[in-house]
């Protein structure tokens, strides 16, 4: 049966340009392979590694569900990730797949994992860590928990790993390429993950291949604060007023969390969740700049683009990273050659 | 009045994350300025140029309407464009704005213009050319007309300038940086524009800030062949079947136009029109690769990404460039440093 029988589609829901939904991921990986031959893909996984990796530094492996492109495969290359291992859409890879990619990408029996703080991701990567340790590997781990949105029921911060993860890739990638030891990577990871905070919003849910409905539906004209990158609901929905009002809300939440002072040094990542236009992203980027300048922060590093998406979600996230140590800025600025990290 | 009063929005139409619609473009430019300080913007225009331009080659200036980001400002940098001048959304700059940007970016009184073949664009750029020539400038021009879609009424090819324009930027940019004369650029432009053909499809129209409706609306599950990058209607709408069927249709149209033979050398550009996911783009990219391989073409250069958009349109385009001369491949591969051209 063809995918796109009309009965599955409702007005306003965009069909997806794919073939059979259960083939989408495998075919997309073949498309990625053609465009980025520098990535070597590991059989029986959706995982890949840098074909040119010299295997003379601690290899870094990140991963999680698919549907976040260009994360994580887009950040594989010298100075950033050695490899990336994805599962199916919004589902982490299995421990076995993680182990396979680790074994394929290095002969060193040492490895540093970068994991987003979702229970299923943490479980799979910790199981893989134990498996490799049982085989004599030295395996470090960074747990990224940058999401400061609050759960309505528990009133606790969700602490999920979201777009700030890409900055962690960059910082740890630079350190590893510069010869950091396992102990140095572990300490750095603790500091940079604690210094990174993100909050996201959306006006539509995420898409799953083969499903006509997005992960959540809002009333027309509403925006949802604190959504998750797998299309999880947020903490508040309200009528959208303006990009500036949105920037005010997100920055006030970040300000409360960081308790910053004038002249503190920050990196800023304005991230499209995939479905918004460059025009919207740059209007919001403008508003963020105006508002952070009012607080007299030193904005030493900033990027705006599509870094970590939620498969077609109309939305964006704002990440701030407190640059506590001066060499972090050099690490962020270090040129790399990957499919997706911008060199300009 | 706030932009986002609910009455303007209908179910299924996504609001846009902006402030007052008539401020969107100016604020987006300020956002771009913050992220890409290497671009110098020219007062009273939406035009910019490479701040580091050494003014020792023929400067290249491209432009057209806004709403196509990252085109055209994203291709400004050494080895590609010297400057880019945009008008408002889907409206070309005025001749006066084009002249202003030309005068701001060079002291040489010579210039090469790259123009997409739309009547309003051609008129504005030709008027600017005449104005500058009257002031003693030597001004060449490339007219890009890569769109092979056919108008239903006249049965004539539309010959609009669409995504292939980005390849023309790259080829002429490399030649200019390597010291090409005006005569050489003019001859090269004639050859490369004749060798570049594109066709696009969409499942939704383009968005205009402040307007709730997209530029056209299809029945659920339908796809439109031959749409334009300003949201112009296509030549046929039909139920979407699969990405592969879509690739077959587009490639058969390109095959008819090129009349290619096995082992001919081609460059391929798979372009997102803005609203589709990386997953969809890469599935289609896979299908294009499979089908072109069946024809035994030599696919020496290929890219898949978001190169020239139609403000939020769910769709994509396929461009082929017949590599008639071997130095064209070197020009496509020459590294550049711009906001948007991928170096990997």
XYZ file of C-alpha atoms in Angstrom:
688
model
C 0.000 0.000 0.000
C 1.209 3.454 -0.812
C 1.995 5.633 2.156
C -0.042 8.575 1.268
C -3.607 7.339 1.106
C -5.713 10.436 1.597
C -7.724 9.125 4.491
C -4.745 9.495 6.778
C -4.463 13.216 6.142
C -6.447 16.103 7.571
C -6.567 19.671 6.344
C -3.654 21.626 7.700
C -1.548 18.566 8.363
C 1.311 18.370 5.932
C 2.093 15.056 4.382
C 5.712 14.081 4.474
C 7.845 13.553 1.390
C 8.937 9.998 2.085
C 8.250 6.490 0.800
C 7.052 3.720 3.125
C 7.277 5.211 6.628
C 9.150 2.224 8.009
C 11.806 2.753 5.322
C 12.217 6.480 5.907
C 15.111 6.387 8.314
C 17.175 3.829 6.418
C 16.663 5.733 3.167
C 17.502 9.057 4.811
C 20.745 7.549 6.096
C 21.577 6.499 2.534
C 20.877 10.066 1.431
C 23.187 11.359 4.170
C 25.852 8.854 3.106
C 25.798 10.192 -0.432
C 26.070 13.817 0.660
C 28.607 13.274 3.440
C 30.942 10.467 2.415
C 33.289 11.448 5.245
C 30.914 9.658 7.645
C 31.413 5.880 7.915
C 28.170 4.109 8.892
C 28.182 1.041 11.109
C 26.115 -1.987 9.941
C 22.965 -2.819 11.926
C 22.924 0.648 13.509
C 21.986 4.205 12.622
C 25.442 5.164 13.840
C 28.449 6.641 12.089
C 31.928 7.946 12.782
C 34.532 10.204 11.236
C 36.193 8.186 8.501
C 39.354 10.269 8.958
C 39.620 9.847 12.744
C 43.305 9.399 13.602
C 42.516 7.458 16.802
C 45.082 9.452 18.784
C 42.742 11.233 21.209
C 39.915 10.102 23.445
C 37.058 9.399 21.022
C 33.750 11.153 21.710
C 30.445 9.448 20.969
C 27.076 11.189 21.278
C 23.631 9.958 20.401
C 19.939 9.698 21.049
C 16.829 9.397 18.963
C 16.650 10.280 15.279
C 14.480 13.217 14.230
C 16.827 15.864 15.627
C 18.920 16.412 12.479
C 21.462 17.830 11.993
C 22.018 16.450 15.533
C 23.885 14.311 16.120
C 25.536 13.046 12.916
C 25.998 16.619 11.672
C 28.572 17.268 14.393
C 30.906 14.396 13.564
C 34.336 15.585 12.476
C 37.749 16.497 13.848
C 37.450 18.847 16.832
C 33.890 17.864 17.629
C 32.395 14.331 17.776
C 34.208 11.186 16.696
C 30.931 9.365 16.204
C 27.170 9.610 16.623
C 24.655 6.821 17.179
C 20.965 7.392 16.615
C 17.965 5.153 17.214
C 14.651 5.389 15.421
C 12.640 8.639 15.520
C 12.680 10.002 19.085
C 13.898 6.637 20.419
C 17.469 6.188 21.627
C 19.727 3.514 20.157
C 19.999 0.228 22.021
C 22.997 -0.487 24.233
C 24.108 -3.056 21.644
C 24.086 -0.445 18.879
C 26.062 1.992 21.031
C 28.657 -0.705 21.746
C 28.883 -1.589 18.038
C 29.586 1.977 17.006
C 32.136 2.409 19.814
C 33.980 -0.735 18.755
C 33.910 0.281 15.092
C 35.305 3.776 15.598
C 38.330 3.168 17.829
C 40.910 0.555 18.780
C 41.821 2.336 21.996
C 39.414 0.783 24.488
C 38.613 4.218 25.817
C 35.675 6.442 25.053
C 33.742 9.462 26.263
C 29.954 9.449 25.873
C 27.725 12.537 25.637
C 24.153 11.689 26.634
C 20.980 13.758 26.831
C 19.216 13.333 30.158
C 16.138 11.307 29.218
C 15.492 8.083 31.167
C 15.577 5.825 28.087
C 18.728 7.456 26.738
C 20.501 7.297 30.087
C 19.564 3.629 30.514
C 20.835 2.610 27.051
C 24.103 4.540 27.311
C 24.797 3.399 30.901
C 24.210 -0.216 29.879
C 26.612 0.249 26.971
C 29.121 1.858 29.340
C 28.939 -1.151 31.672
C 29.269 -3.605 28.774
C 32.393 -1.860 27.520
C 33.851 -1.519 31.022
C 33.365 -5.266 31.462
C 35.509 -5.647 28.327
C 38.238 -3.513 29.902
C 37.345 -0.154 28.390
C 37.718 3.168 30.205
C 34.419 4.966 29.496
C 33.566 8.483 30.692
C 30.184 10.147 30.359
C 28.695 13.638 30.209
C 25.011 13.909 31.078
C 23.458 16.999 29.496
C 20.429 18.359 31.378
C 20.139 21.914 30.121
C 16.331 22.195 29.895
C 15.123 24.525 32.675
C 11.410 24.145 31.919
C 9.284 23.107 34.876
C 6.882 20.191 35.092
C 3.399 21.425 35.980
C 2.577 18.526 38.282
C 5.778 18.206 40.292
C 6.930 21.840 39.918
C 10.385 20.396 39.387
C 12.714 21.385 36.586
C 12.631 18.814 33.827
C 16.416 18.876 33.272
C 16.157 17.160 29.915
C 19.027 17.357 27.466
C 18.125 19.682 24.611
C 19.851 22.124 22.215
C 22.611 23.070 24.665
C 23.955 19.571 23.972
C 25.461 20.892 20.744
C 27.595 23.388 22.686
C 28.728 20.510 24.932
C 29.763 18.581 21.803
C 31.821 21.574 20.738
C 33.487 22.228 24.101
C 34.354 18.595 24.850
C 35.305 18.007 21.212
C 37.857 20.800 21.303
C 39.289 19.546 24.612
C 39.571 15.960 23.383
C 41.222 17.074 20.131
C 43.685 19.092 22.219
C 44.674 15.963 24.154
C 42.538 16.133 27.311
C 42.749 13.099 29.606
C 39.675 11.163 30.764
C 39.840 12.945 34.144
C 40.076 16.345 32.422
C 37.114 15.574 30.145
C 35.072 14.388 33.135
C 35.760 17.561 35.132
C 35.178 19.803 32.121
C 31.907 18.010 31.348
C 30.656 18.608 34.895
C 31.433 22.311 34.669
C 30.116 22.996 31.162
C 26.899 21.017 31.603
C 26.184 22.900 34.846
C 26.817 26.203 33.041
C 24.410 25.504 30.126
C 20.682 26.219 30.283
C 17.992 26.122 27.603
C 14.302 26.804 27.248
C 12.134 26.155 24.191
C 8.735 27.103 22.782
C 6.604 25.870 19.913
C 3.485 26.660 17.965
C 3.088 23.105 16.651
C 4.072 19.621 17.694
C 6.660 17.331 16.148
C 5.977 14.995 13.212
C 6.399 11.237 13.114
C 6.724 9.583 9.682
C 3.495 7.777 8.843
C 1.425 9.658 11.405
C -0.752 12.503 10.168
C -1.112 14.210 13.533
C 1.618 16.240 15.152
C 2.652 15.307 18.692
C 0.366 17.966 20.141
C -2.106 20.482 18.736
C -2.592 24.007 20.017
C -5.483 26.361 19.493
C -4.800 28.703 16.578
C -2.655 31.603 17.675
C -1.289 29.913 20.779
C 2.269 29.193 21.779
C 3.504 26.543 24.182
C 6.326 27.276 26.634
C 8.744 24.614 27.761
C 8.017 21.942 25.148
C 10.399 19.015 24.764
C 12.414 18.067 21.709
C 10.365 14.893 21.208
C 7.183 16.910 21.047
C 6.472 16.633 24.784
C 3.916 19.169 26.054
C 5.127 22.334 27.719
C 4.276 24.048 30.985
C 1.985 26.816 29.720
C 0.112 27.689 26.567
C -1.055 31.199 25.894
C -1.966 33.402 22.938
C 1.157 34.394 21.066
C 1.747 38.128 21.276
C 5.084 38.875 19.693
C 8.608 37.607 19.272
C 9.776 40.248 21.720
C 7.326 39.109 24.402
C 8.523 35.554 23.823
C 12.164 36.573 24.178
C 11.291 38.428 27.401
C 9.650 35.316 28.864
C 12.520 33.000 27.962
C 15.202 35.417 29.117
C 13.433 36.067 32.414
C 13.430 32.310 33.086
C 17.127 32.063 32.190
C 17.952 35.149 34.296
C 16.257 33.590 37.328
C 18.275 30.414 36.867
C 21.661 32.002 36.227
C 21.306 35.022 38.549
C 23.670 36.872 36.250
C 25.355 40.233 36.769
C 26.335 42.953 34.337
C 29.525 42.134 32.396
C 29.256 38.380 32.988
C 30.429 36.465 29.916
C 27.945 34.294 28.010
C 27.586 32.242 24.837
C 24.172 32.347 23.138
C 22.613 29.703 20.901
C 19.354 30.602 19.149
C 18.071 27.334 17.693
C 15.266 26.580 15.245
C 13.337 23.412 16.102
C 12.948 22.901 12.353
C 9.646 24.312 11.141
C 10.140 28.079 11.417
C 11.530 30.325 8.700
C 14.965 31.999 8.725
C 13.054 35.281 8.901
C 11.364 34.297 12.177
C 14.603 32.947 13.617
C 16.428 36.182 12.844
C 13.650 38.424 14.215
C 13.777 36.444 17.473
C 17.589 36.568 17.394
C 17.340 40.353 17.135
C 14.983 40.495 20.136
C 17.290 38.271 22.203
C 20.225 40.522 21.399
C 18.348 43.692 22.359
C 17.190 42.260 25.671
C 20.493 40.690 26.725
C 22.256 43.951 25.933
C 19.938 45.703 28.393
C 21.329 43.383 31.074
C 24.855 44.406 29.964
C 26.048 40.849 29.489
C 29.254 40.255 27.546
C 27.984 38.103 24.646
C 31.322 36.703 23.516
C 29.957 33.906 21.342
C 26.629 33.613 19.575
C 25.076 31.550 16.835
C 21.602 31.449 15.323
C 20.544 28.563 13.108
C 19.160 25.059 12.930
C 21.242 23.023 15.369
C 18.962 20.482 17.033
C 15.447 19.997 15.698
C 12.290 18.223 16.697
C 11.231 16.815 13.294
C 9.266 19.667 11.752
C 8.218 21.374 14.992
C 7.435 25.059 14.545
C 9.387 26.459 17.421
C 12.726 27.542 18.753
C 14.910 27.366 21.796
C 17.272 29.741 23.518
C 20.433 28.426 25.170
C 22.819 30.418 27.331
C 26.173 29.115 28.478
C 27.959 31.000 31.248
C 31.576 31.262 30.096
C 33.156 30.668 33.480
C 36.607 29.935 32.098
C 38.314 31.923 29.381
C 39.485 28.867 27.450
C 35.878 27.826 26.853
C 35.522 30.679 24.384
C 38.563 29.493 22.421
C 37.067 25.994 22.357
C 33.781 27.311 20.968
C 35.649 29.309 18.321
C 38.029 26.524 17.263
C 37.348 25.734 13.579
C 36.009 22.252 12.868
C 34.994 20.424 9.708
C 31.638 18.753 10.153
C 28.442 18.586 8.092
C 26.570 21.058 10.291
C 28.654 23.197 12.653
C 28.920 26.649 11.005
C 32.375 27.947 10.155
C 32.074 31.560 9.182
C -2.276 46.673 17.854
C -0.475 43.422 18.456
C 0.265 41.372 15.381
C -1.218 38.183 16.511
C -4.872 38.933 17.104
C -6.593 35.564 16.877
C -9.060 36.559 14.229
C -6.319 36.572 11.626
C -5.498 32.933 12.187
C -7.216 29.801 10.966
C -6.723 26.232 12.124
C -3.746 24.710 10.416
C -2.159 28.014 9.543
C 0.902 28.597 11.594
C 1.389 31.997 13.088
C 4.788 33.484 12.560
C 7.188 34.339 15.370
C 7.672 38.009 14.566
C 6.625 41.382 15.953
C 4.789 43.942 13.806
C 4.820 42.450 10.281
C 6.057 45.688 8.738
C 9.053 45.565 11.076
C 9.924 41.920 10.415
C 12.456 42.401 7.671
C 14.354 45.252 9.335
C 14.513 43.323 12.604
C 15.605 40.137 10.842
C 18.427 42.081 9.193
C 19.513 43.281 12.637
C 19.474 39.662 13.785
C 21.604 38.690 10.783
C 23.983 41.572 11.541
C 24.545 40.271 15.039
C 25.203 36.697 13.898
C 27.290 37.570 10.824
C 29.307 40.708 11.594
C 31.402 40.041 8.474
C 28.517 41.449 6.399
C 28.444 45.265 6.104
C 24.886 46.528 5.524
C 24.196 49.552 3.355
C 21.882 52.257 4.798
C 18.422 52.611 3.211
C 18.681 49.165 1.615
C 18.373 45.519 2.570
C 21.745 45.070 0.944
C 25.121 44.034 2.307
C 28.646 43.259 1.198
C 31.714 41.394 2.391
C 33.394 43.667 4.936
C 36.742 42.070 4.091
C 36.493 42.478 0.299
C 39.949 43.442 -0.999
C 38.508 45.228 -4.066
C 41.090 43.608 -6.362
C 38.732 41.467 -8.498
C 35.529 42.167 -10.373
C 32.912 42.464 -7.629
C 29.833 40.250 -7.925
C 26.429 41.474 -6.778
C 23.328 39.254 -6.687
C 19.875 39.967 -5.383
C 16.143 39.700 -5.584
C 13.291 39.582 -3.131
C 13.683 38.714 0.536
C 12.103 35.502 1.806
C 14.630 33.205 0.133
C 17.131 32.989 3.008
C 19.881 31.959 3.165
C 19.836 33.376 -0.407
C 21.256 35.748 -1.207
C 23.088 37.278 1.791
C 24.207 33.831 2.946
C 26.504 33.522 -0.081
C 28.484 36.713 0.495
C 32.163 36.048 1.145
C 35.481 35.605 -0.627
C 35.160 33.204 -3.561
C 31.420 33.660 -3.932
C 29.432 36.936 -3.867
C 30.895 40.320 -2.992
C 27.462 41.669 -2.109
C 23.757 40.874 -2.063
C 20.828 43.272 -2.277
C 17.349 42.181 -1.275
C 14.009 43.963 -1.508
C 11.016 43.261 0.674
C 9.494 39.751 0.793
C 9.302 38.380 -2.763
C 9.853 41.875 -4.220
C 13.150 42.823 -5.837
C 15.171 45.804 -4.636
C 14.733 49.082 -6.472
C 17.306 50.189 -9.032
C 18.333 52.938 -6.583
C 19.019 50.365 -3.847
C 21.051 48.207 -6.233
C 23.129 51.250 -7.238
C 23.667 52.207 -3.589
C 25.001 48.774 -2.669
C 27.225 48.677 -5.770
C 28.700 52.063 -4.922
C 29.236 51.086 -1.278
C 31.039 47.817 -1.975
C 33.649 48.832 -4.541
C 35.686 51.795 -5.770
C 36.459 50.136 -9.090
C 33.560 51.317 -11.251
C 33.110 47.803 -12.512
C 30.630 45.177 -11.425
C 29.027 41.893 -12.428
C 25.356 41.361 -11.592
C 23.633 37.988 -11.104
C 19.893 38.310 -11.656
C 17.045 35.784 -11.467
C 14.857 35.915 -14.569
C 11.659 37.496 -13.243
C 10.333 40.575 -15.081
C 10.453 42.851 -12.016
C 13.956 41.706 -11.065
C 15.266 42.096 -14.605
C 13.765 45.587 -14.873
C 15.281 46.793 -11.594
C 18.730 45.354 -12.261
C 18.816 46.557 -15.906
C 17.847 50.060 -14.789
C 20.628 49.968 -12.191
C 23.040 48.720 -14.867
C 22.135 51.656 -17.119
C 22.458 54.156 -14.264
C 25.930 52.885 -13.415
C 26.990 52.725 -17.066
C 25.925 56.377 -17.402
C 28.345 57.069 -14.548
C 31.151 55.357 -16.454
C 30.931 51.916 -14.886
C 31.554 48.671 -16.763
C 28.660 46.412 -15.685
C 28.184 42.786 -16.779
C 25.148 40.655 -16.053
C 24.189 36.979 -15.764
C 20.515 36.184 -16.177
C 19.614 32.905 -14.454
C 16.622 31.113 -15.975
C 17.011 27.562 -14.718
C 13.338 26.734 -14.051
C 12.157 24.225 -16.672
C 8.543 24.067 -15.475
C 5.951 24.772 -18.127
C 3.137 27.318 -18.047
C -0.218 25.601 -18.512
C -1.716 28.342 -20.691
C 1.141 29.086 -23.072
C 2.847 25.667 -22.843
C 6.108 27.587 -22.723
C 8.861 26.956 -20.222
C 8.756 29.496 -17.455
C 12.531 30.007 -17.359
C 12.439 31.702 -13.985
C 15.568 31.939 -11.899
C 15.362 29.535 -8.971
C 17.701 27.380 -6.835
C 20.254 26.829 -9.587
C 21.149 30.479 -9.039
C 23.206 29.418 -6.020
C 25.435 27.249 -8.236
C 25.860 30.232 -10.575
C 26.986 32.323 -7.590
C 29.559 29.666 -6.803
C 30.888 29.226 -10.344
C 31.118 32.934 -11.157
C 32.403 33.694 -7.643
C 35.300 31.293 -8.069
C 36.125 32.702 -11.507
C 36.022 36.310 -10.296
C 38.210 35.480 -7.281
C 40.676 33.832 -9.666
C 40.954 37.040 -11.682
C 38.502 36.555 -14.554
C 38.000 39.565 -16.829
C 34.577 41.030 -17.612
C 34.583 39.255 -20.988
C 35.514 35.956 -19.343
C 32.757 36.299 -16.721
C 30.238 37.138 -19.436
C 31.128 34.091 -21.517
C 31.227 31.806 -18.478
C 27.852 33.123 -17.327
C 26.292 32.309 -20.686
C 27.607 28.758 -20.580
C 26.839 27.928 -16.954
C 23.339 29.409 -16.993
C 22.528 27.415 -20.151
C 23.824 24.259 -18.452
C 21.722 24.621 -15.263
C 18.136 23.377 -14.976
C 15.806 23.122 -11.985
C 12.328 21.928 -11.197
C 10.459 22.262 -7.897
C 7.433 20.859 -6.097
C 5.510 21.806 -2.988
C 2.786 20.595 -0.683
C 2.050 24.062 0.706
C 2.396 27.649 -0.430
C 4.801 30.290 0.821
C 4.134 32.540 3.831
C 4.023 36.320 3.896
C 4.511 38.024 7.287
C 1.185 39.353 8.528
C -0.893 37.179 6.214
C -2.501 34.072 7.666
C -2.981 32.308 4.345
C -0.196 30.673 2.411
C 0.254 31.705 -1.227
C -1.779 28.720 -2.405
C -3.681 25.885 -0.744
C -3.808 22.308 -1.966
C -6.236 19.571 -1.100
C -4.891 17.374 1.680
C -2.491 14.807 0.298
C -1.769 16.653 -2.918
C 1.511 17.874 -4.336
C 2.044 20.633 -6.851
C 4.633 20.292 -9.625
C 6.474 23.287 -11.008
C 5.699 25.838 -8.299
C 7.674 29.079 -8.186
C 9.878 30.341 -5.382
C 7.485 33.200 -4.620
C 4.671 30.729 -4.097
C 3.473 30.882 -7.705
C 1.172 27.992 -8.709
C 2.622 25.004 -10.533
C 1.643 23.148 -13.679
C -0.067 20.111 -12.165
C -1.409 18.998 -8.819
C -1.983 15.376 -8.043
C -2.198 13.073 -5.029
C 1.240 12.565 -3.542
C 2.338 8.952 -3.854
C 5.910 8.705 -2.700
C 9.227 10.481 -2.683
C 10.480 8.018 -5.286
C 7.584 8.772 -7.655
C 8.324 12.460 -7.182
C 11.991 11.964 -7.979
C 11.018 9.971 -11.088
C 8.783 12.794 -12.325
C 11.382 15.512 -11.757
C 14.217 13.502 -13.231
C 12.178 12.571 -16.309
C 11.546 16.273 -16.940
C 15.249 17.065 -16.493
C 16.252 14.115 -18.700
C 14.002 15.394 -21.493
C 15.600 18.822 -21.247
C 19.214 17.741 -21.044
C 19.030 14.671 -23.331
C 21.899 13.205 -21.336
C 23.989 10.124 -22.071
C 25.636 7.600 -19.793
C 28.883 8.891 -18.247
C 27.992 12.553 -18.778
C 29.227 14.659 -15.845
C 26.712 16.439 -13.663
C 26.445 18.460 -10.455
C 23.304 17.890 -8.351
C 21.672 20.298 -5.913
C 18.797 18.958 -3.800
C 17.247 22.020 -2.169
C 14.679 22.384 0.599
C 12.229 25.227 0.016
C 12.212 25.741 3.771
C 9.335 23.869 5.365
C 10.307 20.206 5.015
C 12.329 18.201 7.510
C 15.946 17.041 7.060
C 14.530 13.505 7.079
C 12.326 14.216 4.049
C 15.137 15.999 2.241
C 17.489 13.073 2.765
C 14.919 10.439 1.710
C 14.369 12.380 -1.522
C 18.135 12.821 -1.895
C 18.471 9.032 -1.647
C 15.827 8.527 -4.333
C 17.515 11.049 -6.652
C 20.822 9.256 -6.215
C 19.327 5.822 -6.970
C 17.565 7.048 -10.116
C 20.468 9.081 -11.530
C 22.760 6.107 -10.991
C 20.444 4.010 -13.170
C 21.157 6.480 -15.981
C 24.893 5.992 -15.302
C 25.604 9.694 -14.948
C 28.908 10.761 -13.383
C 27.697 12.734 -10.344
C 30.904 14.599 -9.604
C 29.423 17.196 -7.267
C 26.317 17.025 -5.125
C 24.835 18.871 -2.190
C 21.590 18.475 -0.283
C 20.408 21.199 2.067
C 18.564 24.467 2.455
C 20.017 26.757 -0.201
C 17.222 28.928 -1.568
C 13.855 28.925 0.185
C 10.375 30.211 -0.406
C 9.549 31.487 3.108
C 8.208 28.401 4.852
C 7.037 26.530 1.752
C 6.852 22.765 2.247
C 8.630 21.638 -0.842
C 11.903 21.042 -2.572
C 13.654 21.504 -5.865
C 16.113 19.474 -7.869
C 18.822 21.202 -9.879
C 21.192 19.571 -12.325
C 24.166 21.319 -13.854
C 25.852 19.684 -16.826
C 29.584 19.963 -16.130
C 30.651 20.748 -19.675
C 34.107 21.985 -18.719
C 36.399 20.282 -16.221
C 37.341 23.502 -14.434
C 33.715 24.008 -13.403
C 34.075 21.159 -10.903
C 37.117 22.787 -9.326
C 35.155 26.036 -9.070
C 32.280 24.267 -7.293
C 34.714 22.588 -4.904
C 36.787 25.698 -4.124
C 36.452 26.415 -0.376
C 34.717 29.660 0.510
C 33.847 31.367 3.777
C 30.243 32.524 3.750
C 27.339 32.253 6.185
C 25.580 29.512 4.213
C 27.647 27.667 1.600
C 28.614 24.314 3.168
C 32.299 23.555 3.606
C 32.666 19.948 4.561
